[in-house]
Amino acid sequence: MRIGDRDFRSIWPGGDGESVRIIDQTKLPHALEIVSLSGLDDAAKAIADMWVRGAPLIGATAAYGMALALRQDPSDAGLGHAYERLHATRPTAINLRWALDRVRLAIGRLPPRERAQAAWHLAAEICDEDAATNRQIGENGLALIEAIARQKPAGEPVNVLTHCNAGWLATVDWGTATAPIYLAHDKGIAVHVYVDETRPRNQGAGLTAFELGNHGVPHTLVVDNAGGHLMQHGMVDLCIVGSDRTTAQGDVCNKIGTYLKALAARDNGVPFYAALPVSTVDWTVRDGVAEIPIEQRGGEEVSHVVGMSDRGVVERVRIAPERTPVANYAFDVTPARLVSGLITERGVCEASEAGLAALFPELARKRA
Ligand code: MRU
């Protein structure tokens, strides 16, 4: 997608064929800094420190991280070490394990001298697939926006509320929740997005608003607690969020606060969809609340905020008293009963075991 007059993906191979380029997302929206990753340590740090974030992009970066690691040590021990190191970076987004398993399975059976090159090609394939998958999610979700647009008085936009950043910066390209929005906008359908700021790290304010602005999609930034009010006043036609892990029975784990939006949506009869590739489904778990590990991050993300001062300097300021105890749960789980449907690359299905199994019978069967 575009930043200014340039097309970008969120990750791409460097021209030297030996390093990977990413956008340091901790610097957005104030600065566009491209960073080069050239080894396992770089890739692990980029994920852990959230230079890259968003479930599909975490997976894509981990795949390249394996390729970079295998250049340094292609032995079985090297493969195992790289897997463990990358797997430990962040606990909730299942795309991380999905990508690491995929690389280990394909590469582990090759002789060591062939591993690095094969992993490099596989990482590129995972990236291309992710872009195509998200575009397909967009096509499938577009139908939902079109159906609402047909019911609206002429000229009135379809109002979509989204949480966090499930946009192209969270994937390789297009985004999951944003793909239907971009396609609707490009097709000339009037669409307007309410962007939750998404405390504590403000991925909505810093990333989603940045993306939508660069693509020319009308949007309004709102505080996290505004969603219920907007829905009570008929200002939201549709919620679309992303997912970090969706269980076999359709529970959706996503950025903290997603659950509260789903409750407000249910109370106000607003359809609430999660958009996700099948790589986000964890077929090994059913009950998301009981079984999904929820990342807890450092308290300073809550006690402080980072932003640009009126003097044009990026600064971190404290907003709580110095010794206030802080808890920082990064994700929550929205039970399937509150989810109107899952928008996937194979179509839109009910958020249930039967719904997912109907779209992905081969994967659901393997799990059973
Ligand atoms: O902590 P983050 O920024 O990695 O969290 C990202 C989200 O919660 C996204 O909504 C999710 O990964 C879906 S990305 C298409």
GROMACS .gro file of C-alpha atoms and ligand atoms in nm:
model
  383
    1MET     CA    1   0.000   0.000   0.000
    2ARG     CA    2   0.103   0.361  -0.028
    3ILE     CA    3   0.299   0.597   0.190
    4GLY     CA    4   0.299   0.930   0.013
    5ASP     CA    5   0.377   0.853  -0.351
    6ARG     CA    6   0.558   0.522  -0.286
    7ASP     CA    7   0.421   0.169  -0.274
    8PHE     CA    8   0.535  -0.035   0.023
    9ARG     CA    9   0.505  -0.373   0.178
   10SER     CA   10   0.574  -0.394   0.550
   11ILE     CA   11   0.868  -0.634   0.493
   12TRP     CA   12   1.083  -0.704   0.188
   13PRO     CA   13   1.418  -0.861   0.100
   14GLY     CA   14   1.716  -0.624   0.084
   15GLY     CA   15   1.890  -0.570  -0.250
   16ASP     CA   16   2.199  -0.756  -0.119
   17GLY     CA   17   1.999  -1.081  -0.099
   18GLU     CA   18   2.127  -1.128   0.256
   19SER     CA   19   1.921  -0.893   0.468
   20VAL     CA   20   1.556  -0.805   0.517
   21ARG     CA   21   1.407  -0.458   0.531
   22ILE     CA   22   1.126  -0.352   0.761
   23ILE     CA   23   0.961  -0.028   0.862
   24ASP     CA   24   1.034   0.052   1.228
   25GLN     CA   25   0.671   0.090   1.335
   26THR     CA   26   0.762   0.233   1.675
   27LYS     CA   27   0.864   0.549   1.489
   28LEU     CA   28   0.537   0.594   1.297
   29PRO     CA   29   0.355   0.819   1.232
   30HIS     CA   30   0.625   1.076   1.308
   31ALA     CA   31   0.910   0.929   1.103
   32LEU     CA   32   0.946   0.669   0.830
   33GLU     CA   33   1.256   0.470   0.924
   34ILE     CA   34   1.356   0.164   0.726
   35VAL     CA   35   1.565  -0.085   0.920
   36SER     CA   36   1.778  -0.368   0.787
   37LEU     CA   37   1.770  -0.705   0.967
   38SER     CA   38   2.075  -0.920   0.903
   39GLY     CA   39   2.070  -1.199   1.159
   40LEU     CA   40   1.867  -1.395   1.411
   41ASP     CA   41   1.924  -1.138   1.688
   42ASP     CA   42   1.793  -0.857   1.469
   43ALA     CA   43   1.479  -1.048   1.373
   44ALA     CA   44   1.405  -1.153   1.732
   45LYS     CA   45   1.456  -0.796   1.856
   46ALA     CA   46   1.238  -0.650   1.580
   47ILE     CA   47   0.948  -0.873   1.691
   48ALA     CA   48   1.000  -0.846   2.068
   49ASP     CA   49   1.041  -0.467   2.063
   50MET     CA   50   0.750  -0.429   1.821
   51TRP     CA   51   0.935  -0.263   1.535
   52VAL     CA   52   0.713  -0.510   1.350
   53ARG     CA   53   0.388  -0.623   1.503
   54GLY     CA   54   0.048  -0.759   1.401
   55ALA     CA   55  -0.002  -1.136   1.386
   56PRO     CA   56   0.065  -1.203   1.013
   57LEU     CA   57   0.367  -0.972   1.001
   58ILE     CA   58   0.513  -1.133   1.314
   59GLY     CA   59   0.487  -1.468   1.130
   60ALA     CA   60   0.646  -1.332   0.811
   61THR     CA   61   0.933  -1.174   1.006
   62ALA     CA   62   0.992  -1.496   1.196
   63ALA     CA   63   1.013  -1.688   0.867
   64TYR     CA   64   1.282  -1.448   0.743
   65GLY     CA   65   1.445  -1.468   1.087
   66MET     CA   66   1.483  -1.845   1.038
   67ALA     CA   67   1.643  -1.787   0.697
   68LEU     CA   68   1.886  -1.532   0.843
   69ALA     CA   69   1.971  -1.766   1.131
   70LEU     CA   70   2.038  -2.059   0.898
   71ARG     CA   71   2.299  -1.854   0.712
   72GLN     CA   72   2.483  -1.827   1.043
   73ASP     CA   73   2.430  -2.188   1.155
   74PRO     CA   74   2.246  -2.436   0.928
   75SER     CA   75   2.295  -2.735   1.162
   76ASP     CA   76   2.007  -2.913   1.336
   77ALA     CA   77   2.110  -2.739   1.657
   78GLY     CA   78   2.108  -2.402   1.478
   79LEU     CA   79   1.762  -2.470   1.340
   80GLY     CA   80   1.632  -2.567   1.683
   81HIS     CA   81   1.791  -2.266   1.852
   82ALA     CA   82   1.649  -2.021   1.594
   83TYR     CA   83   1.302  -2.176   1.633
   84GLU     CA   84   1.308  -2.144   2.013
   85ARG     CA   85   1.455  -1.794   2.012
   86LEU     CA   86   1.195  -1.656   1.771
   87HIS     CA   87   0.911  -1.847   1.932
   88ALA     CA   88   0.989  -1.683   2.268
   89THR     CA   89   0.952  -1.328   2.133
   90ARG     CA   90   0.576  -1.284   2.176
   91PRO     CA   91   0.328  -1.533   2.320
   92THR     CA   92  -0.019  -1.458   2.182
   93ALA     CA   93  -0.020  -1.426   1.802
   94ILE     CA   94  -0.035  -1.783   1.671
   95ASN     CA   95   0.094  -1.687   1.325
   96LEU     CA   96   0.438  -1.688   1.484
   97ARG     CA   97   0.423  -2.060   1.560
   98TRP     CA   98   0.248  -2.128   1.229
   99ALA     CA   99   0.533  -1.970   1.029
  100LEU     CA  100   0.808  -2.128   1.239
  101ASP     CA  101   0.650  -2.475   1.208
  102ARG     CA  102   0.613  -2.430   0.835
  103VAL     CA  103   0.979  -2.338   0.790
  104ARG     CA  104   1.108  -2.609   1.025
  105LEU     CA  105   0.902  -2.878   0.856
  106ALA     CA  106   1.011  -2.783   0.505
  107ILE     CA  107   1.376  -2.710   0.585
  108GLY     CA  108   1.457  -2.969   0.851
  109ARG     CA  109   1.458  -3.251   0.599
  110LEU     CA  110   1.715  -3.080   0.373
  111PRO     CA  111   2.093  -3.118   0.406
  112PRO     CA  112   2.238  -2.825   0.605
  113ARG     CA  113   2.413  -2.663   0.305
  114GLU     CA  114   2.077  -2.617   0.127
  115ARG     CA  115   1.881  -2.488   0.422
  116ALA     CA  116   1.948  -2.114   0.424
  117GLN     CA  117   1.864  -2.064   0.058
  118ALA     CA  118   1.550  -2.278   0.080
  119ALA     CA  119   1.433  -2.093   0.392
  120TRP     CA  120   1.491  -1.759   0.220
  121HIS     CA  121   1.267  -1.864  -0.071
  122LEU     CA  122   1.004  -2.003   0.163
  123ALA     CA  123   0.996  -1.678   0.362
  124ALA     CA  124   0.940  -1.484   0.040
  125GLU     CA  125   0.663  -1.730  -0.053
  126ILE     CA  126   0.496  -1.681   0.288
  127CYS     CA  127   0.504  -1.304   0.230
  128ASP     CA  128   0.354  -1.327  -0.119
  129GLU     CA  129   0.087  -1.564   0.006
  130ASP     CA  130  -0.001  -1.331   0.291
  131ALA     CA  131  -0.050  -1.039   0.053
  132ALA     CA  132  -0.272  -1.249  -0.176
  133THR     CA  133  -0.465  -1.395   0.119
  134ASN     CA  134  -0.542  -1.053   0.260
  135ARG     CA  135  -0.656  -0.927  -0.078
  136GLN     CA  136  -0.896  -1.224  -0.089
  137ILE     CA  137  -1.017  -1.146   0.265
  138GLY     CA  138  -1.082  -0.799   0.129
  139GLU     CA  139  -1.293  -0.934  -0.158
  140ASN     CA  140  -1.494  -1.149   0.082
  141GLY     CA  141  -1.549  -0.869   0.331
  142LEU     CA  142  -1.632  -0.620   0.058
  143ALA     CA  143  -1.965  -0.797   0.005
  144LEU     CA  144  -2.063  -0.709   0.364
  145ILE     CA  145  -1.986  -0.341   0.312
  146GLU     CA  146  -2.166  -0.340  -0.023
  147ALA     CA  147  -2.478  -0.492   0.133
  148ILE     CA  148  -2.487  -0.218   0.399
  149ALA     CA  149  -2.416   0.053   0.140
  150ARG     CA  150  -2.722  -0.059  -0.057
  151GLN     CA  151  -2.942   0.006   0.248
  152LYS     CA  152  -2.805   0.356   0.318
  153PRO     CA  153  -2.951   0.679   0.180
  154ALA     CA  154  -2.755   0.796  -0.125
  155GLY     CA  155  -2.429   0.970  -0.038
  156GLU     CA  156  -2.422   0.850   0.324
  157PRO     CA  157  -2.105   0.657   0.404
  158VAL     CA  158  -2.090   0.311   0.556
  159ASN     CA  159  -1.942   0.370   0.902
  160VAL     CA  160  -1.697   0.102   1.009
  161LEU     CA  161  -1.537   0.087   1.353
  162THR     CA  162  -1.202  -0.086   1.389
  163HIS     CA  163  -0.973  -0.148   1.684
  164CYS     CA  164  -0.593  -0.144   1.700
  165ASN     CA  165  -0.416  -0.186   1.367
  166ALA     CA  166  -0.521  -0.483   1.157
  167GLY     CA  167  -0.409  -0.294   0.849
  168TRP     CA  168  -0.133  -0.349   0.595
  169LEU     CA  169   0.128  -0.260   0.855
  170ALA     CA  170   0.012  -0.558   1.063
  171THR     CA  171   0.039  -0.793   0.766
  172VAL     CA  172   0.262  -0.798   0.459
  173ASP     CA  173   0.011  -0.599   0.255
  174TRP     CA  174  -0.358  -0.496   0.249
  175GLY     CA  175  -0.431  -0.582   0.612
  176THR     CA  176  -0.711  -0.808   0.727
  177ALA     CA  177  -0.975  -0.577   0.878
  178THR     CA  178  -0.875  -0.295   0.645
  179ALA     CA  179  -0.866  -0.492   0.318
  180PRO     CA  180  -1.247  -0.477   0.267
  181ILE     CA  181  -1.235  -0.106   0.353
  182TYR     CA  182  -0.961  -0.030   0.100
  183LEU     CA  183  -1.141  -0.227  -0.171
  184ALA     CA  184  -1.473  -0.057  -0.097
  185HIS     CA  185  -1.309   0.286  -0.107
  186ASP     CA  186  -1.126   0.205  -0.432
  187LYS     CA  187  -1.457   0.091  -0.584
  188GLY     CA  188  -1.615   0.427  -0.510
  189ILE     CA  189  -1.830   0.315  -0.217
  190ALA     CA  190  -1.851   0.588   0.046
  191VAL     CA  191  -1.690   0.446   0.357
  192HIS     CA  192  -1.582   0.616   0.678
  193VAL     CA  193  -1.382   0.454   0.956
  194TYR     CA  194  -1.391   0.519   1.330
  195VAL     CA  195  -1.038   0.444   1.448
  196ASP     CA  196  -0.999   0.347   1.815
  197GLU     CA  197  -0.680   0.503   1.948
  198THR     CA  198  -0.595   0.168   2.117
  199ARG     CA  199  -0.414   0.238   2.439
  200PRO     CA  200  -0.158   0.169   2.563
  201ARG     CA  201   0.057   0.170   2.247
  202ASN     CA  202  -0.191   0.364   2.033
  203GLN     CA  203  -0.166   0.149   1.721
  204GLY     CA  204  -0.498   0.296   1.603
  205ALA     CA  205  -0.385   0.658   1.636
  206GLY     CA  206  -0.032   0.600   1.511
  207LEU     CA  207  -0.073   0.329   1.249
  208THR     CA  208  -0.433   0.282   1.134
  209ALA     CA  209  -0.496   0.657   1.103
  210PHE     CA  210  -0.162   0.688   0.921
  211GLU     CA  211  -0.252   0.410   0.675
  212LEU     CA  212  -0.605   0.531   0.606
  213GLY     CA  213  -0.483   0.887   0.561
  214ASN     CA  214  -0.220   0.781   0.310
  215HIS     CA  215  -0.483   0.589   0.114
  216GLY     CA  216  -0.733   0.874   0.128
  217VAL     CA  217  -0.997   0.684   0.326
  218PRO     CA  218  -1.214   0.920   0.538
  219HIS     CA  219  -1.167   0.839   0.905
  220THR     CA  220  -1.208   0.982   1.254
  221LEU     CA  221  -0.987   0.899   1.551
  222VAL     CA  222  -1.182   0.829   1.872
  223VAL     CA  223  -1.078   0.739   2.225
  224ASP     CA  224  -1.111   0.372   2.311
  225ASN     CA  225  -1.415   0.428   2.527
  226ALA     CA  226  -1.617   0.608   2.258
  227GLY     CA  227  -1.731   0.296   2.071
  228GLY     CA  228  -2.034   0.223   2.290
  229HIS     CA  229  -2.159   0.579   2.264
  230LEU     CA  230  -2.119   0.583   1.885
  231MET     CA  231  -2.309   0.257   1.854
  232GLN     CA  232  -2.592   0.376   2.081
  233HIS     CA  233  -2.639   0.671   1.847
  234GLY     CA  234  -2.651   0.468   1.527
  235MET     CA  235  -2.313   0.601   1.412
  236VAL     CA  236  -2.155   0.260   1.346
  237ASP     CA  237  -2.289   0.025   1.077
  238LEU     CA  238  -2.029  -0.245   1.114
  239CYS     CA  239  -1.731  -0.338   1.331
  240ILE     CA  240  -1.437  -0.519   1.171
  241VAL     CA  241  -1.137  -0.617   1.381
  242GLY     CA  242  -0.838  -0.843   1.327
  243SER     CA  243  -0.728  -1.141   1.532
  244ASP     CA  244  -0.409  -1.270   1.689
  245ARG     CA  245  -0.547  -1.615   1.751
  246THR     CA  246  -0.887  -1.761   1.674
  247THR     CA  247  -0.982  -2.090   1.833
  248ALA     CA  248  -1.132  -2.394   1.663
  249GLN     CA  249  -1.470  -2.295   1.808
  250GLY     CA  250  -1.443  -1.935   1.681
  251ASP     CA  251  -1.336  -1.739   1.990
  252VAL     CA  252  -1.138  -1.434   1.876
  253CYS     CA  253  -0.832  -1.315   2.065
  254ASN     CA  254  -0.731  -0.963   1.961
  255LYS     CA  255  -0.593  -0.640   2.105
  256ILE     CA  256  -0.714  -0.552   2.456
  257GLY     CA  257  -1.051  -0.376   2.438
  258THR     CA  258  -1.186  -0.577   2.146
  259TYR     CA  259  -1.418  -0.769   2.379
  260LEU     CA  260  -1.578  -0.448   2.509
  261LYS     CA  261  -1.648  -0.336   2.152
  262ALA     CA  262  -1.813  -0.670   2.081
  263LEU     CA  263  -2.033  -0.636   2.391
  264ALA     CA  264  -2.139  -0.287   2.286
  265ALA     CA  265  -2.203  -0.411   1.932
  266ARG     CA  266  -2.425  -0.693   2.057
  267ASP     CA  267  -2.621  -0.458   2.284
  268ASN     CA  268  -2.684  -0.223   1.991
  269GLY     CA  269  -2.746  -0.474   1.712
  270VAL     CA  270  -2.429  -0.374   1.525
  271PRO     CA  271  -2.268  -0.658   1.326
  272PHE     CA  272  -1.924  -0.749   1.464
  273TYR     CA  273  -1.682  -0.933   1.236
  274ALA     CA  274  -1.324  -1.053   1.275
  275ALA     CA  275  -1.111  -1.072   0.960
  276LEU     CA  276  -0.830  -1.327   0.962
  277PRO     CA  277  -0.629  -1.565   0.748
  278VAL     CA  278  -0.648  -1.934   0.834
  279SER     CA  279  -0.290  -1.910   0.968
  280THR     CA  280  -0.447  -1.725   1.264
  281VAL     CA  281  -0.666  -2.021   1.358
  282ASP     CA  282  -0.522  -2.232   1.638
  283TRP     CA  283  -0.691  -2.566   1.581
  284THR     CA  284  -0.540  -2.703   1.905
  285VAL     CA  285  -0.746  -2.480   2.135
  286ARG     CA  286  -1.121  -2.444   2.178
  287ASP     CA  287  -1.194  -2.219   2.474
  288GLY     CA  288  -1.008  -1.895   2.410
  289VAL     CA  289  -1.062  -1.741   2.754
  290ALA     CA  290  -0.926  -2.047   2.931
  291GLU     CA  291  -0.654  -2.152   2.692
  292ILE     CA  292  -0.494  -1.861   2.506
  293PRO     CA  293  -0.183  -1.713   2.673
  294ILE     CA  294  -0.232  -1.339   2.707
  295GLU     CA  295   0.083  -1.130   2.672
  296GLN     CA  296   0.156  -0.897   2.963
  297ARG     CA  297   0.383  -0.612   2.869
  298GLY     CA  298   0.584  -0.358   3.065
  299GLY     CA  299   0.393  -0.119   3.291
  300GLU     CA  300   0.564   0.189   3.143
  301GLU     CA  301   0.344   0.151   2.833
  302VAL     CA  302   0.048   0.236   3.059
  303SER     CA  303   0.209   0.483   3.299
  304HIS     CA  304   0.363   0.683   3.012
  305VAL     CA  305   0.262   0.799   2.666
  306VAL     CA  306   0.488   0.869   2.371
  307GLY     CA  307   0.409   1.143   2.123
  308MET     CA  308   0.536   1.444   1.935
  309SER     CA  309   0.544   1.767   2.130
  310ASP     CA  310   0.437   2.098   1.982
  311ARG     CA  311   0.811   2.166   1.940
  312GLY     CA  312   0.831   1.873   1.698
  313VAL     CA  313   1.023   1.648   1.936
  314VAL     CA  314   0.914   1.288   2.004
  315GLU     CA  315   0.890   1.259   2.380
  316ARG     CA  316   0.779   1.012   2.643
  317VAL     CA  317   0.583   1.159   2.931
  318ARG     CA  318   0.453   1.008   3.253
  319ILE     CA  319   0.076   1.029   3.309
  320ALA     CA  320   0.047   0.841   3.642
  321PRO     CA  321   0.200   0.900   3.985
  322GLU     CA  322   0.547   0.751   4.013
  323ARG     CA  323   0.470   0.451   4.231
  324THR     CA  324   0.128   0.357   4.093
  325PRO     CA  325   0.113  -0.020   4.031
  326VAL     CA  326   0.032  -0.101   3.669
  327ALA     CA  327  -0.103  -0.406   3.484
  328ASN     CA  328  -0.070  -0.423   3.107
  329TYR     CA  329  -0.268  -0.704   2.946
  330ALA     CA  330  -0.210  -0.675   2.572
  331PHE     CA  331  -0.498  -0.889   2.441
  332ASP     CA  332  -0.841  -1.016   2.533
  333VAL     CA  333  -1.075  -1.284   2.405
  334THR     CA  334  -1.413  -1.221   2.247
  335PRO     CA  335  -1.626  -1.536   2.280
  336ALA     CA  336  -1.763  -1.671   1.951
  337ARG     CA  337  -2.121  -1.597   2.060
  338LEU     CA  338  -2.050  -1.224   2.026
  339VAL     CA  339  -1.892  -1.253   1.681
  340SER     CA  340  -2.129  -1.218   1.382
  341GLY     CA  341  -1.887  -1.396   1.152
  342LEU     CA  342  -1.527  -1.461   1.050
  343ILE     CA  343  -1.405  -1.309   0.723
  344THR     CA  344  -1.142  -1.545   0.582
  345GLU     CA  345  -0.969  -1.600   0.250
  346ARG     CA  346  -1.216  -1.879   0.171
  347GLY     CA  347  -1.527  -1.679   0.253
  348VAL     CA  348  -1.727  -1.555   0.550
  349CYS     CA  349  -1.833  -1.817   0.803
  350GLU     CA  350  -2.011  -1.841   1.134
  351ALA     CA  351  -1.776  -1.809   1.431
  352SER     CA  352  -1.817  -2.171   1.537
  353GLU     CA  353  -1.658  -2.511   1.504
  354ALA     CA  354  -1.905  -2.600   1.227
  355GLY     CA  355  -1.852  -2.270   1.046
  356LEU     CA  356  -1.473  -2.305   1.040
  357ALA     CA  357  -1.490  -2.674   0.953
  358ALA     CA  358  -1.716  -2.602   0.656
  359LEU     CA  359  -1.459  -2.361   0.509
  360PHE     CA  360  -1.144  -2.551   0.609
  361PRO     CA  361  -1.249  -2.920   0.627
  362GLU     CA  362  -0.895  -3.053   0.570
  363LEU     CA  363  -0.753  -2.858   0.867
  364ALA     CA  364  -1.046  -2.920   1.101
  365ARG     CA  365  -1.026  -3.293   1.022
  366LYS     CA  366  -0.653  -3.307   1.096
  367ARG     CA  367  -0.719  -3.164   1.441
  368ALA     CA  368  -1.005  -3.397   1.531
  369MRU     O1  369   0.031  -0.587   1.984
  369MRU     P1  370   0.010  -0.581   1.836
  369MRU     O2  371   0.025  -0.445   1.777
  369MRU     O3  372   0.095  -0.685   1.765
  369MRU     O4  373  -0.141  -0.625   1.818
  369MRU     C1  374  -0.197  -0.632   1.690
  369MRU     C2  375  -0.340  -0.667   1.689
  369MRU     O5  376  -0.402  -0.687   1.793
  369MRU     C3  377  -0.405  -0.687   1.557
  369MRU     O6  378  -0.540  -0.653   1.563
  369MRU     C4  379  -0.392  -0.835   1.518
  369MRU     O7  380  -0.259  -0.877   1.522
  369MRU     C5  381  -0.450  -0.861   1.385
  369MRU     S1  382  -0.336  -0.813   1.257
  369MRU     C6  383  -0.405  -0.833   1.106
   0.00000   0.00000   0.00000
